[in-house]
Amino acid sequence: MYKKKKRSWVKHLDFIIIDLLAAELALFIGVAIRFHGSIIFIDRFEWYNLYQNLVKVLPIIDLACVLFTETYTGILRRTKYQEIVSTIWHAAVIFLGLLVYMLVSRTTYYYSRAVLGYFGVSMVILSYIGRVLWKRVIRRRKLLDVNKSSMVVVAETTTVENCLSEIAHSPYTEFKIVGVVVVDKDMTGETIQGIPVVASADTLFEYLRTNVVDEVFLDGNTRASEESLAATLVEQGLTVHMSLVHTSNLMPNRIMETYGRYVVLTTSMHIAGNRQAFVKRAMDIVGALVGLLFTLIAFIIFAPIIKLQSKGPVFFTQTRIGKNGRRFKFYKFRTMYVDAEERKKELMDQNEISGNMFKMENDPRIIPIGHFMRKHSIDELPQFWNVLIGDMSLVGTRPPLEDEYENYALHHRARLSIKPGLTGMWQVSGRSDITDFEEVVALDTEYISEWSLLLDIKILLKTVAVVFGGKGSK
């Protein structure tokens, strides 16, 4: 029987428990220090009424942090410096969660600021020490091959070197390569990269019968013979791993999935987890609801001015291109005269950005109030409705016009692999100061490849600074 490798948060249950214990102990230390070094001097009534709820709510906040921040990804491979950064980030999220709880329960006033300060510092120290020490234990056990399964690699002379170099030499695997079987040449008794060749095609089954082997890794070129061999090995009670495809030339993001009766390797520019996608959408909804309140205020202020300066609707609607070529209605406050689209053809020779976008300083199609609204991105506020209904996201890539999209080269399409956004990487990297569309594409694809919730938050904060400063907008 093969024990499936642990996935998701369960895989790191040990580190979750360590961090939770560190959080509870840090709260205890914070209270003890604040009240002159000893809990026994604290009135029991005061302790239970002020801090027992924090003791109870900490596990909930900690688990929420685990589910939505993926703080333990790659934890065994981290350096000590990377672990410090990760620990501080984890403690900061939990600290923020406590503050949110206090605000919601309206109890902020009753808690000691000193206790919270000592709690934050103590948690970072205790969590970091706990993580580092436990990683040493895990690594030492793996180096000693404790509880590792014994694996034999079956390969051909053309693939065996590369196969062993990639799977046989990491000290932190859950298996140990005990031997190699070369099926197209008898090399029994030789060694390859320090691993003995234990059998040939003719003696493979005899070796498996007389030696301790838990798993067999098949890495060959003849698929039909591999499947037949795998079936025979499974009948003998062995666990078999079949190499489906070598991924050195594919994107680094890949997952195994099942489509019908096919097992496929899925690869993409970036693969987001379900929790990440949920949090991003939740941020979009909350941000859109807040943004629509500002849109209402802006409507009350600017709608009469727009009407006075130019006859026509207050809102400007346009068909834009969204994720992977989907068309949707795009909303803005109107900042141009009603014949702006017809006049655009006359101004194309004055386009200041090379490629499939149009930007022009002192665009004559803009109404007087439009310059102010565009400078501070007030005209973009109605797009919060697009975000709320799911056509757009708070952070993404700017959606192109239909005529721009029709002129896209194949590599330009990469920037449409996610939902378009109100703001994005290129907007906070120069906005309209960028005059090369290829640079826009490069920034957008960089954002997609490196996407994370933290990156979205950074872009949103930078956007606020850019918008209030009016920098780079035309």
mmCIF file of C-alpha atoms in Angstrom, residues 5 28 47 49 56 60 104 122 125 185 204 226 235 254 289 295 300 314 350 352 382 452:
data_model
loop_
_atom_site.group_PDB
_atom_site.id
_atom_site.type_symbol
_atom_site.label_atom_id
_atom_site.label_comp_id
_atom_site.label_asym_id
_atom_site.label_seq_id
_atom_site.Cartn_x
_atom_site.Cartn_y
_atom_site.Cartn_z
ATOM 1 C CA LYS A 5 1.988 12.424 0.139
ATOM 2 C CA PHE A 28 1.153 34.765 28.311
ATOM 3 C CA TRP A 47 -7.293 38.095 33.462
ATOM 4 C CA ASN A 49 -12.397 39.097 31.407
ATOM 5 C CA LYS A 56 -9.692 31.402 22.459
ATOM 6 C CA ILE A 60 -8.996 30.711 14.779
ATOM 7 C CA VAL A 104 -15.302 44.270 15.628
ATOM 8 C CA SER A 122 7.633 37.482 21.651
ATOM 9 C CA ILE A 125 11.108 35.248 18.529
ATOM 10 C CA LYS A 185 22.326 -2.744 -21.617
ATOM 11 C CA LEU A 204 15.035 -7.178 -12.634
ATOM 12 C CA GLU A 226 6.543 0.788 -19.545
ATOM 13 C CA GLU A 235 0.581 -7.042 -9.302
ATOM 14 C CA ARG A 254 2.561 22.805 -13.126
ATOM 15 C CA LEU A 289 -18.268 48.217 -2.575
ATOM 16 C CA THR A 295 -18.178 56.850 -7.214
ATOM 17 C CA ILE A 300 -22.825 64.196 -7.262
ATOM 18 C CA VAL A 314 -22.301 61.508 -17.814
ATOM 19 C CA GLN A 350 0.332 62.089 -32.913
ATOM 20 C CA GLU A 352 2.972 59.036 -28.251
ATOM 21 C CA PRO A 382 -17.282 53.682 -12.357
ATOM 22 C CA SER A 452 0.755 36.949 -5.186
#
